[in-house]
Each structure stands twice: as C-alpha cells, then as structure tokens.
Amino acid sequence: MRQWGTGVLAAGMSVVLTACAAGLAETDSIAAGQGELRIGVKGDQPSISAATDDGGFEGFDVDVAHYIAQSLGYGPEDVTLVEVASKEREQALLDRNEETGVDLVVASYSITPERKTRVAFGGPYYVAHQDILVAADDDSVADVHDLEGKTLCQEKGSNSANRITRERGIEVAEVVEAPSYGGCTAQLADGDVDAVSTDDLILAGYMARAPGKFRLVNAPFTDERYGVGVARDDRAGCEAVNTAITRMYQDDTAGKLLTKWFGATGLRVTESVPQFEGCA
C-alpha cells in the first residue's frame, strides 16, 4: 500500500503519538483504506482474469478484487491492477513496499503449506477442483480413470499431470506440455491431444471462449483453495479480507459473479462460503 504524498504533518501531535505507540500498524495495513492499493492479477485466464484490448483486465478474479478493495475502503481511483505471472506472485507480495510490488494477489492463487511460509492468505474466496476437458463429441471420458491410455496436455511447469499419473497411478499414453493452457486447448481443438486437465474454473473459462468445441467432464478429483495473497505481517489486512469475502457470499455477489462468468459453461459451482484458512 502506497501513501499519497509525504504524509499530513498537521494532523496533530496526539495522532502522531498514537501511531507511534501502535507501531504504525494501522497505516501499514491494507485495512486502513488509505493511499493506493495495488492488486496482482493474471492476464491470461479467460473468464478468471484476462487482459483486455484497452489495457485493463476482466474476469471473476478481477471482480472479486474490486469487491474486496471497495470493502476495505478504497475507491476505484485508488486501485491499480498489476499483471503477475504464477511464478511472480510471492515475490510481488514480498516486494510490497517497492515499485514492483503489490499489496494483494487475487490470481487463482492456490493456498499451500509451502506458500504459507512466505505469505498470508485471506479466504479462500473459492474452492476450485481439478477436472478434465475433452472435445465436445468425445463421450469416452466420464472420470479421471478414463484417461488411461489417453494423450494429456498440461501447461509447462504444472503439477496437474502428476496428480493423475503419480498420485492415482493412471497410465496415460503421453503427457504433452504447452506454454499455457490456451496452447493446450488449441491442441485439443486440433485433435493433437485427447484431454486437458487443470482447475475447473480455468477449463470453464476456455470453454466460454470457444462455445461448442469442448466438454467439461464435471468429475472433480482435487480441491484447489483459491486464496487472496496478503503480506505475511499484515494480519489486520488478512482479517479484513476475510470479512469482505464473507459479505460477498452473504449478499449473493459471489453467486452472481459465478453465474456471470461461468453460468453458460455447465460448470457446477459452489455458492456457499468456503471454510477459511485463518490468518494466524
């Protein structure tokens, strides 16, 4: 979080003393609702978070990010969205006070024990599941076990194939890697691979981009808890994010956003408040 200007020195000595006594916890926290709020988002995931032709971003994560920012007290003019790649998310939070850093990350960011050693997580704001995408006319796959002997595509560096082959012992014919899941779906459309498997929201996003070409199997076999990345020392900010997410489900904003972005895909979404990770 960046403060506008150099600070208001005329605010009064009592305010200064109070801030010092509190260790500046309020002004250091995103919960203060002051200054510029920089939020890291993805730029290459249709219906989740994708760059637009006008230089902006759109998708479910983008709308969630704006809802949380507003709940924290930031106006639209105070929010800057910054594109972050998957491998950049932790470092962007660690660099929070630098020009390249961000204050929050809302970027299909799965909560894992390893990541929690470096950053904190609000939420999850949604629990996605690994699922399978096949060609629209392929009725040979009903669940993950039907991938036996199939050619599978995954994004380079992804762990999705391992969850099928190593964790479940399913012998696929081949695992092909593409630079992105967009590349995988292009190969699926061309008939070069038999299936693509990753988070269901990601698969549904690519379905929405190419109506009629693909079928989502709707046979989930993992839980992917999408969290809001927060600086590890900002507990107040993390708790404020959890309050915002709870409100988002209670006022049905979450349900409306899920319908807006994924309703036409046939994805079975969950509209109840996820069990939070906790900010400790």
PDB file of C-alpha atoms in Angstrom, residues 3-9:
ATOM      1  CA  GLN A   3       0.507   6.600   0.653  1.00  0.00           C
ATOM      2  CA  TRP A   4      -0.214   9.687  -1.433  1.00  0.00           C
ATOM      3  CA  GLY A   5       2.349  12.442  -0.782  1.00  0.00           C
ATOM      4  CA  THR A   6       4.670  12.504   2.213  1.00  0.00           C
ATOM      5  CA  GLY A   7       2.045  12.425   4.968  1.00  0.00           C
ATOM      6  CA  VAL A   8      -0.039  15.077   6.659  1.00  0.00           C
ATOM      7  CA  LEU A   9       2.161  16.556   9.406  1.00  0.00           C
TER       8      LEU A   9
END
